[in-house]
PDB file of C-alpha atoms in Angstrom:
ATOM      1  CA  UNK A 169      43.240  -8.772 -17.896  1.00  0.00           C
ATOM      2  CA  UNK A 170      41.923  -5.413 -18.272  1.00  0.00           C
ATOM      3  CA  UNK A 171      41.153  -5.808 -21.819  1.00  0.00           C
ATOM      4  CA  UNK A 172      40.116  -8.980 -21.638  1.00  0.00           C
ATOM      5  CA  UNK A 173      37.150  -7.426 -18.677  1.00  0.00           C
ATOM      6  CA  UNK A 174      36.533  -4.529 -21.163  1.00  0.00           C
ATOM      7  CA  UNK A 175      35.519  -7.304 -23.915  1.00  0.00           C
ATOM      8  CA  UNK A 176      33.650  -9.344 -21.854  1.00  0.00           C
ATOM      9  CA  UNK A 177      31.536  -5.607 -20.584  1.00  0.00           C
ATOM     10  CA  UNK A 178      30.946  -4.777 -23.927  1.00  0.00           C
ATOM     11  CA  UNK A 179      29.285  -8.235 -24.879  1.00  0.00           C
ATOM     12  CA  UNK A 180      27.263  -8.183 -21.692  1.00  0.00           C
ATOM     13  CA  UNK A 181      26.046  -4.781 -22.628  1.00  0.00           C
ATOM     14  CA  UNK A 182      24.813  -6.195 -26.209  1.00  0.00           C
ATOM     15  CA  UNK A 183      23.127  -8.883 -24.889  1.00  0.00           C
ATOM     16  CA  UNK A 184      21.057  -6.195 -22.104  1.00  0.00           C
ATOM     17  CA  UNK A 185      20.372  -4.154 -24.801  1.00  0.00           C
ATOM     18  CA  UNK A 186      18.892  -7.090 -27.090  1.00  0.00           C
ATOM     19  CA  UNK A 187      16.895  -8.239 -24.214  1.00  0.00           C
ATOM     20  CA  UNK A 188      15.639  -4.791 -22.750  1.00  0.00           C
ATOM     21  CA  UNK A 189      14.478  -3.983 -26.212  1.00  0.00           C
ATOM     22  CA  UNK A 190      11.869  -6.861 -26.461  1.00  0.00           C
ATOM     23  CA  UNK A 191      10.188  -5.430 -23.348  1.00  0.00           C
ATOM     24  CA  UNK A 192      10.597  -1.704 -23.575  1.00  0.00           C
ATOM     25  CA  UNK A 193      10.433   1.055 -25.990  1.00  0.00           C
ATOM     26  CA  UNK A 194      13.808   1.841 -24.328  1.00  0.00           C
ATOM     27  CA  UNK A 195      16.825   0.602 -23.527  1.00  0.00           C
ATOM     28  CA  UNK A 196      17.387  -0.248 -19.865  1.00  0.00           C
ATOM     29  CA  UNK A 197      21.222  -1.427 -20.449  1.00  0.00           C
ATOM     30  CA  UNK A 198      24.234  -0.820 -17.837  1.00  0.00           C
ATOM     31  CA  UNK A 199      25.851   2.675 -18.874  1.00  0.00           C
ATOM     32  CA  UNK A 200      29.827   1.916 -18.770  1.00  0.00           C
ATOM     33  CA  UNK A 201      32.091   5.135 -18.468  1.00  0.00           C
ATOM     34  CA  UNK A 202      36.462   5.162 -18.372  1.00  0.00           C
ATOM     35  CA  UNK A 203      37.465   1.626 -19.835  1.00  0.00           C
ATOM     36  CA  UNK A 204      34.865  -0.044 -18.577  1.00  0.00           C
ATOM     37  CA  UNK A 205      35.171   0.684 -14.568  1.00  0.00           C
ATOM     38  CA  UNK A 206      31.946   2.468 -13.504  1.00  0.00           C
ATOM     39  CA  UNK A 207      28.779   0.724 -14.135  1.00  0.00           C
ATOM     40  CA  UNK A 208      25.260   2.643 -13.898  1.00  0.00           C
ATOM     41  CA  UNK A 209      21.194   1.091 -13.127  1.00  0.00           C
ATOM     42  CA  UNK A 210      18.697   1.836 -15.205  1.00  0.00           C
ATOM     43  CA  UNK A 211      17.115   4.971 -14.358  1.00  0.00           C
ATOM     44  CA  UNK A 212      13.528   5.742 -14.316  1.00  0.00           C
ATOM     45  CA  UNK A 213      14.018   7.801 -17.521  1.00  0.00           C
ATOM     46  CA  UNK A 214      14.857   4.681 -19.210  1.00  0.00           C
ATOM     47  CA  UNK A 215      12.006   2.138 -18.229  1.00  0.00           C
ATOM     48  CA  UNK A 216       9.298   2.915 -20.646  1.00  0.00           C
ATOM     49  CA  UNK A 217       5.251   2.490 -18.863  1.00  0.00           C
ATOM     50  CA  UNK A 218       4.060  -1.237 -19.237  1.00  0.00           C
ATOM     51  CA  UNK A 219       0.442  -1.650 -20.513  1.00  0.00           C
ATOM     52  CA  UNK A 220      -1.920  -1.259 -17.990  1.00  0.00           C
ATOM     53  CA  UNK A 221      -3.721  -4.676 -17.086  1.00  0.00           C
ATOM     54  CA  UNK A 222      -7.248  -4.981 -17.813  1.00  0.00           C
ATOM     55  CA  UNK A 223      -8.195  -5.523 -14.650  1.00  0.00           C
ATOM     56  CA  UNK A 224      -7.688  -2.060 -12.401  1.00  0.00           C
ATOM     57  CA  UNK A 225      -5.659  -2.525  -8.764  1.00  0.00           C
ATOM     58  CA  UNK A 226      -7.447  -0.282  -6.157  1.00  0.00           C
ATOM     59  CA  UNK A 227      -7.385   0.027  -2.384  1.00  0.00           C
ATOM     60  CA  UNK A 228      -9.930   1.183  -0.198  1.00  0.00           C
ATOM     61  CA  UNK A 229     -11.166   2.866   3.393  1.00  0.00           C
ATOM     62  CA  UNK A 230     -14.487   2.577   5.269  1.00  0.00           C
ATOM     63  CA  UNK A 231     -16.039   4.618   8.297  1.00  0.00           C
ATOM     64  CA  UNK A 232     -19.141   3.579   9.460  1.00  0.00           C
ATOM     65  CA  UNK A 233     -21.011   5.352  12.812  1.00  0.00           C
ATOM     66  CA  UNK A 234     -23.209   4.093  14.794  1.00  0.00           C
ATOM     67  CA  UNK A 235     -25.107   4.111  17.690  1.00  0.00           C
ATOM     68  CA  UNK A 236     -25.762   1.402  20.034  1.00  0.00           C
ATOM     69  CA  UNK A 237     -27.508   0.800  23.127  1.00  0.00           C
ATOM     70  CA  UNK A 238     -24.557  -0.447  24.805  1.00  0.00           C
ATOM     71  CA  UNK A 239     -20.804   0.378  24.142  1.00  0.00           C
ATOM     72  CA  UNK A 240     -19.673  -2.496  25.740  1.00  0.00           C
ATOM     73  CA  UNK A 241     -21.873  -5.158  24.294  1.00  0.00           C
ATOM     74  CA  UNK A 242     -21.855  -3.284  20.948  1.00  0.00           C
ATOM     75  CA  UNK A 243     -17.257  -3.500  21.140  1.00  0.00           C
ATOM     76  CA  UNK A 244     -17.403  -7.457  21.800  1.00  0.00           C
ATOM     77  CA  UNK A 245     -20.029  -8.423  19.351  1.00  0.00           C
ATOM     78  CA  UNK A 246     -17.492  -5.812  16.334  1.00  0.00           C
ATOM     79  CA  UNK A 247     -14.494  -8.325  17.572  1.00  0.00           C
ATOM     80  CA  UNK A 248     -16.395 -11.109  16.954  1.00  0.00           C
ATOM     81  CA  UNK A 249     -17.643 -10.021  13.160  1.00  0.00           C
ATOM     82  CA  UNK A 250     -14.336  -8.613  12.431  1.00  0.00           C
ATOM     83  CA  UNK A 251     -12.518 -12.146  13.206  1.00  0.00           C
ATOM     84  CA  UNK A 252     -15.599 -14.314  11.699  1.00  0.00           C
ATOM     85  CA  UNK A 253     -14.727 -12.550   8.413  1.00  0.00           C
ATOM     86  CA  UNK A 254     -10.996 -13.001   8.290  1.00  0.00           C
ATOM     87  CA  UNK A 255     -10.199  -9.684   9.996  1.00  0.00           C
ATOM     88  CA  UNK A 256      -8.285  -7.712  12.926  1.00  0.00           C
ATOM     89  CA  UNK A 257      -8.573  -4.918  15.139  1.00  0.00           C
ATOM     90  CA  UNK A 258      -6.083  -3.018  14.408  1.00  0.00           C
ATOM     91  CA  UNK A 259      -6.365   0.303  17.342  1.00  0.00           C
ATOM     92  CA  UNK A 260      -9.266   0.433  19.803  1.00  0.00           C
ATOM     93  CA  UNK A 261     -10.121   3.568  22.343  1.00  0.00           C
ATOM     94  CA  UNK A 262     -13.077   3.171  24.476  1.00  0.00           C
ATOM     95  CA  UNK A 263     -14.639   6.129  26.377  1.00  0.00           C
ATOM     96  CA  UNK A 264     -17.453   6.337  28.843  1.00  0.00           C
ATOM     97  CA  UNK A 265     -20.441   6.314  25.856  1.00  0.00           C
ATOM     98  CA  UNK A 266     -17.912   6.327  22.806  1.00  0.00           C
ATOM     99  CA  UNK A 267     -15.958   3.256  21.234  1.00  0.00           C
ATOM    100  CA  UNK A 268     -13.522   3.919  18.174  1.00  0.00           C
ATOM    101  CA  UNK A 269     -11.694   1.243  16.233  1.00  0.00           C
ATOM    102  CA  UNK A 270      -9.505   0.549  13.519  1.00  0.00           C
ATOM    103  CA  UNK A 271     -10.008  -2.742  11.560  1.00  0.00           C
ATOM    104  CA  UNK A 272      -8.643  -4.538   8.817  1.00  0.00           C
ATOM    105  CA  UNK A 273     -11.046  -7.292   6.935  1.00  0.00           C
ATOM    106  CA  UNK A 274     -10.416  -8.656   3.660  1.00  0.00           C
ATOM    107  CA  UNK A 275     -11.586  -6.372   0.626  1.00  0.00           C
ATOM    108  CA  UNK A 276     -13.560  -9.062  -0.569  1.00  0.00           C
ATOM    109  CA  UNK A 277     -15.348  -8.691   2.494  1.00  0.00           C
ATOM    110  CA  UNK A 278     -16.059  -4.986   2.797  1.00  0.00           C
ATOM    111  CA  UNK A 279     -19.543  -4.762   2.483  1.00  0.00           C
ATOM    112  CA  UNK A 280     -21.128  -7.873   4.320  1.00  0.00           C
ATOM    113  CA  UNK A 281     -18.890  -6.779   7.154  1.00  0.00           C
ATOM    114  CA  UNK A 282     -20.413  -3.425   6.501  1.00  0.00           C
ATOM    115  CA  UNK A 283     -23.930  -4.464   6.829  1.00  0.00           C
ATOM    116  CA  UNK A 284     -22.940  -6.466   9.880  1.00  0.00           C
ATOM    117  CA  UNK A 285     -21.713  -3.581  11.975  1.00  0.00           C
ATOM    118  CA  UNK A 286     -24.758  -1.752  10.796  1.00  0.00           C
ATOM    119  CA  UNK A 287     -26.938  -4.594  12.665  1.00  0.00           C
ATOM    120  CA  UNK A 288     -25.392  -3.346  16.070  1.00  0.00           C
ATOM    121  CA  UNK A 289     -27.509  -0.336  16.360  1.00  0.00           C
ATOM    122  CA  UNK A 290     -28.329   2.253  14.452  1.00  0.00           C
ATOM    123  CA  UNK A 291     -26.678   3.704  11.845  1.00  0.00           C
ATOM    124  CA  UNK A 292     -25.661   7.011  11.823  1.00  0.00           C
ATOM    125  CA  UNK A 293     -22.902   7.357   8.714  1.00  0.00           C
ATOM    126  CA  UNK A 294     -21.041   5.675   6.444  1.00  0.00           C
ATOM    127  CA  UNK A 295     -18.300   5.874   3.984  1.00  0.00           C
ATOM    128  CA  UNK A 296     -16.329   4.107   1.274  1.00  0.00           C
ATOM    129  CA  UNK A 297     -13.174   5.980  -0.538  1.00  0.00           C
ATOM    130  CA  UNK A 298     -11.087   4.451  -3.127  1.00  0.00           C
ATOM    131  CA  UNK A 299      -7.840   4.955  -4.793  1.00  0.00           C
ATOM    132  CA  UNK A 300      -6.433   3.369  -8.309  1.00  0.00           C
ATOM    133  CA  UNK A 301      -3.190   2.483  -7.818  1.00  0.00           C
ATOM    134  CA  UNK A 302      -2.494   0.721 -11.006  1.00  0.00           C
ATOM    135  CA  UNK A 303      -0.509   2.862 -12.887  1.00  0.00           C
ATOM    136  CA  UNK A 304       2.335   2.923  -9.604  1.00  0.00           C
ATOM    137  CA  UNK A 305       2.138  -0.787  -9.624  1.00  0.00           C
ATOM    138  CA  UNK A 306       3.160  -1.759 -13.174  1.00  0.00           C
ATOM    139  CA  UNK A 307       5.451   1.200 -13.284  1.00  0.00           C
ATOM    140  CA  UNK A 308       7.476  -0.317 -10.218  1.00  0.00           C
ATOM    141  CA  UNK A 309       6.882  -4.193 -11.457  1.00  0.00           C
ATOM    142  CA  UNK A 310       9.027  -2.693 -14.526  1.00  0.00           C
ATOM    143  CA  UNK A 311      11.652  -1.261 -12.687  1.00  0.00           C
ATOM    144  CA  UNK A 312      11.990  -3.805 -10.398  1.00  0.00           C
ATOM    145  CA  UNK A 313      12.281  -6.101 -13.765  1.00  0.00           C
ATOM    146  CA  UNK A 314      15.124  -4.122 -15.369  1.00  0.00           C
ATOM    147  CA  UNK A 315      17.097  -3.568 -12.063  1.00  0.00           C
ATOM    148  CA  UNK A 316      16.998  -7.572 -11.335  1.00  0.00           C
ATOM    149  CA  UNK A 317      18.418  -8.056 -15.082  1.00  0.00           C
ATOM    150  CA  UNK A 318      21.107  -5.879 -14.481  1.00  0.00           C
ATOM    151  CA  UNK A 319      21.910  -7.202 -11.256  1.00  0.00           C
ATOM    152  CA  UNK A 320      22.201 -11.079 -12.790  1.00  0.00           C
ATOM    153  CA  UNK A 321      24.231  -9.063 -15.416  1.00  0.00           C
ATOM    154  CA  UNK A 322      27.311  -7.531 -12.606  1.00  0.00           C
ATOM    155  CA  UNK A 323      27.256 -10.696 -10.584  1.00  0.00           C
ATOM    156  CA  UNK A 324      28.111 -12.654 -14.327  1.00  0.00           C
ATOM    157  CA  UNK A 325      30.883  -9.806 -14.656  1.00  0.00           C
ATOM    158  CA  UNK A 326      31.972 -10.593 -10.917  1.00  0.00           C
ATOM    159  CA  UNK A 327      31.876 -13.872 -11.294  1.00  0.00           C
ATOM    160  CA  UNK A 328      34.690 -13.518 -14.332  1.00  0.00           C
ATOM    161  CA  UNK A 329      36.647 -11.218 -13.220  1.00  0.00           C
ATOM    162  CA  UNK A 330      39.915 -11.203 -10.786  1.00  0.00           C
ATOM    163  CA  UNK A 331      40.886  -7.399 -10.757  1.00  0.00           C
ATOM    164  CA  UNK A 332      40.907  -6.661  -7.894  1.00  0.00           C
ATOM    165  CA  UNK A 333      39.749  -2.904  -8.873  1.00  0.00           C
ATOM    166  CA  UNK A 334      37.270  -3.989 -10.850  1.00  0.00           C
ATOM    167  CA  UNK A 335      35.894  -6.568  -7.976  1.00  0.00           C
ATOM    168  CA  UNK A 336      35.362  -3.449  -5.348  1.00  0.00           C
ATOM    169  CA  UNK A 337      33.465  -1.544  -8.129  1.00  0.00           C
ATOM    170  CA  UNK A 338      30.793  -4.265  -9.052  1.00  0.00           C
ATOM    171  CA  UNK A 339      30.041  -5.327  -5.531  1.00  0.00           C
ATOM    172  CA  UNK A 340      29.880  -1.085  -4.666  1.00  0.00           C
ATOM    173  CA  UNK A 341      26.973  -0.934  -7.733  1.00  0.00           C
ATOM    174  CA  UNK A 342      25.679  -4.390  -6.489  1.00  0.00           C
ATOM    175  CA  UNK A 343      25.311  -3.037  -3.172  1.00  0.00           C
ATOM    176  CA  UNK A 344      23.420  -0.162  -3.984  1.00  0.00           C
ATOM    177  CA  UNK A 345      21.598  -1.653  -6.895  1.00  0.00           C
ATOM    178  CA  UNK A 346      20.119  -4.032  -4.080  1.00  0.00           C
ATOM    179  CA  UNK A 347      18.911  -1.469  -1.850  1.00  0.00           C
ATOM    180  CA  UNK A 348      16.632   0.355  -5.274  1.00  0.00           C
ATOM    181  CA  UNK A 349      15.647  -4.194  -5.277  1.00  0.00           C
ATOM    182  CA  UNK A 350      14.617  -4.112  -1.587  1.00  0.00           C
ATOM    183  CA  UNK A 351      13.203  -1.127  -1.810  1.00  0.00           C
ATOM    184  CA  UNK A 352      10.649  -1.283  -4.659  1.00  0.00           C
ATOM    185  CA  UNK A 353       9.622  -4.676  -3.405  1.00  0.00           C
ATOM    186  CA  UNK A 354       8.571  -3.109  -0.323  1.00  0.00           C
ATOM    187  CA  UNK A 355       6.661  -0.626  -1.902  1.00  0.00           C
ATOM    188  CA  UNK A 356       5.123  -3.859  -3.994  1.00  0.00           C
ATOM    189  CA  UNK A 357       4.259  -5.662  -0.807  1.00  0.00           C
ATOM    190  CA  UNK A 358       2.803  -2.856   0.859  1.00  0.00           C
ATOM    191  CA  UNK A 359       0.373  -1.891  -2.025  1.00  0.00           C
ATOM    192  CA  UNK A 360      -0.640  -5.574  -2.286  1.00  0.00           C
ATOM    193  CA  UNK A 361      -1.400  -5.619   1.162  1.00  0.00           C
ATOM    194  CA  UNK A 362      -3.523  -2.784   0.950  1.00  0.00           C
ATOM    195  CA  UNK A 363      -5.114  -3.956  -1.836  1.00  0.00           C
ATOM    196  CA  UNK A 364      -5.993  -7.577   0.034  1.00  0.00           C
ATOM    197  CA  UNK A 365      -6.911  -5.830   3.342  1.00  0.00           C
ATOM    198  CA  UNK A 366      -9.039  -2.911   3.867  1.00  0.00           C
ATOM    199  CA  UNK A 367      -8.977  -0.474   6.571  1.00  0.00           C
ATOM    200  CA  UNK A 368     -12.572  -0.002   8.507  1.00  0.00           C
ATOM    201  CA  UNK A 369     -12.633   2.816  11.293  1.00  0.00           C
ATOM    202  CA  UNK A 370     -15.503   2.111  13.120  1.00  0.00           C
ATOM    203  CA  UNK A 371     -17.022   4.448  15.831  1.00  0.00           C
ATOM    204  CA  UNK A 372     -20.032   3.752  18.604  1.00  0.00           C
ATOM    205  CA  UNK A 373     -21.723   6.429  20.275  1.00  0.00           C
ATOM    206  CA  UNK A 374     -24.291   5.250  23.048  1.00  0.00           C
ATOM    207  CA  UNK A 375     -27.412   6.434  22.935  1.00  0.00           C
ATOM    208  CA  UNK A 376     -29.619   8.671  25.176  1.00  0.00           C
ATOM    209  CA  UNK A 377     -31.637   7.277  27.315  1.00  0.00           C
ATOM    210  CA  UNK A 378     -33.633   9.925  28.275  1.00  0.00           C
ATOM    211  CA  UNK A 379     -36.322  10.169  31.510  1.00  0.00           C
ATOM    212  CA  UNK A 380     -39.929  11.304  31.960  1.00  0.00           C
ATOM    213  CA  UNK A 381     -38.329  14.778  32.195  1.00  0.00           C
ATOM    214  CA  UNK A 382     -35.775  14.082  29.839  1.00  0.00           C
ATOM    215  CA  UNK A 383     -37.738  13.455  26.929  1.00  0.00           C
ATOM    216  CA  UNK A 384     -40.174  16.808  27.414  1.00  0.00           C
ATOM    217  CA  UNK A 385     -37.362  18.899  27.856  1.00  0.00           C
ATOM    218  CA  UNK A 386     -35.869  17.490  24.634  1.00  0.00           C
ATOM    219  CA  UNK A 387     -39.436  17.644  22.708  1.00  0.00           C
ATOM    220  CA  UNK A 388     -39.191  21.192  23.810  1.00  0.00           C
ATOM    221  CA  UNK A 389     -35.700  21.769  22.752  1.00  0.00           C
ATOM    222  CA  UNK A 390     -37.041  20.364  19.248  1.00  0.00           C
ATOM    223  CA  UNK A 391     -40.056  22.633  18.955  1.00  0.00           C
ATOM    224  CA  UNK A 392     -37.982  25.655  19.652  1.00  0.00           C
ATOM    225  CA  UNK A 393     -35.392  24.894  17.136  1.00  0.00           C
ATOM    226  CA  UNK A 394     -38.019  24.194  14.378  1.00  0.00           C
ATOM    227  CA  UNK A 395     -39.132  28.002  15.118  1.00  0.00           C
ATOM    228  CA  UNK A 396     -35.990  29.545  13.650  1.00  0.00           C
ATOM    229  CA  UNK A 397     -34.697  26.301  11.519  1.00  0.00           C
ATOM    230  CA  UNK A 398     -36.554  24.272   9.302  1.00  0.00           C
ATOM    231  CA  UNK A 399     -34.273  21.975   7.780  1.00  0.00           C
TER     232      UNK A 399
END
């Protein structure tokens, strides 16, 4: 039986190797070591870098200040946008005059929902940041490819064997071959959620609203800091 599992190894090996090499520059094969009873995953050595799609994957972050004449007023009407375009509030903290928020709205709506917030008051700051995370996805799409291949590959070996030595070592390197599977798919899902949805932290600030008195002592307090700043 042993030989017969060795010869059955060997030919699943070939016919990896055949297939690997169509799609990478290197082999991504099973490494067999003493008569055919240890079995190893491609490593990332071994998967060569797919071609980059034309088409670049990139997530992004907005801030956006603003003040508003009424924090209360000004944190129902941002619920409202945020939902009307497909969004969520994601954390909210709400102070005496401050309101700050984290939101999620679809990427394709960034900028209208942008431009909406901005309507609530007065604008004060904004910000847009981006990062290219191409390069990471395609790398773990090819991974992920070779490590399903050489899982369909053990379970065929399983599947034919009945030693009962060589049973516990396949579903040991199945096992752990399914936890690199689970885990690069969540890395997947995460960056493909954070491509779909971007992140908005929104803050309020309510304005002034200053009194007879108020608004000479702050003309004041302007004049007098125009004396020793200009700009």
């Amino acid at each position: 039986m042993s030989k017969r599992i060795k010869i059955i190894t060997i030919a699943t090996l070939a016919i990896f190797t055949g297939c690997g090499s169509k799609n990478y520059s290197k082999s991504a094969s099973p490494v067999i070591y003493q008569n055919s009873t240890a079995y190893s995953s491609p490593s990332m050595h071994e998967v060569a870098s797919a071609p980059l799609p034309a088409k670049r994957i990139v997530t992004k972050r907005a801030n956006i200040s603003v003040d508003v004449k009424n924090i209360n007023q000004a944190k129902d009407a941002l619920l409202i946008l945020i939902e009307k375009n497909g969004g969520h509030i994601v954390t909210a903290n709400l102070y005496e005059k401050r309101y700050n928020a984290s939101a999620k709205v679809p990427s394709t709506k960034l900028m209208e929902t942008l431009d909406e917030i901005a309507t609530l008051g007065e604008k004060t700051a904004q910000s847009i940041s981006q990062n290219d995370v191409t390069a990471q996805f395609v790398d773990n799409e090819a991974r992920l490819k070779n490590l399903l291949l050489f899982r369909d590959k053990m379970k065929a070996l399983l599947n034919q064997t009945s030693n009962i030595e060589e049973i516990v070592k396949i579903e040991r390197e199945l096992r752990r071959v399914q936890t690199e599977i689970d885990s690069i798919e969540g890395r997947q899902k995460y960056l493909k959620d954070a491509v779909a949805l971007t992140p908005i932290g929104v803050n309020f600030k309510e304005k002034r609203v200053y009194g007879p008195l108020g608004y000479v002592a702050h003309g004041i307090w302007w004049a007098t800091k125009k004396l020793f700043i200009i700009k």
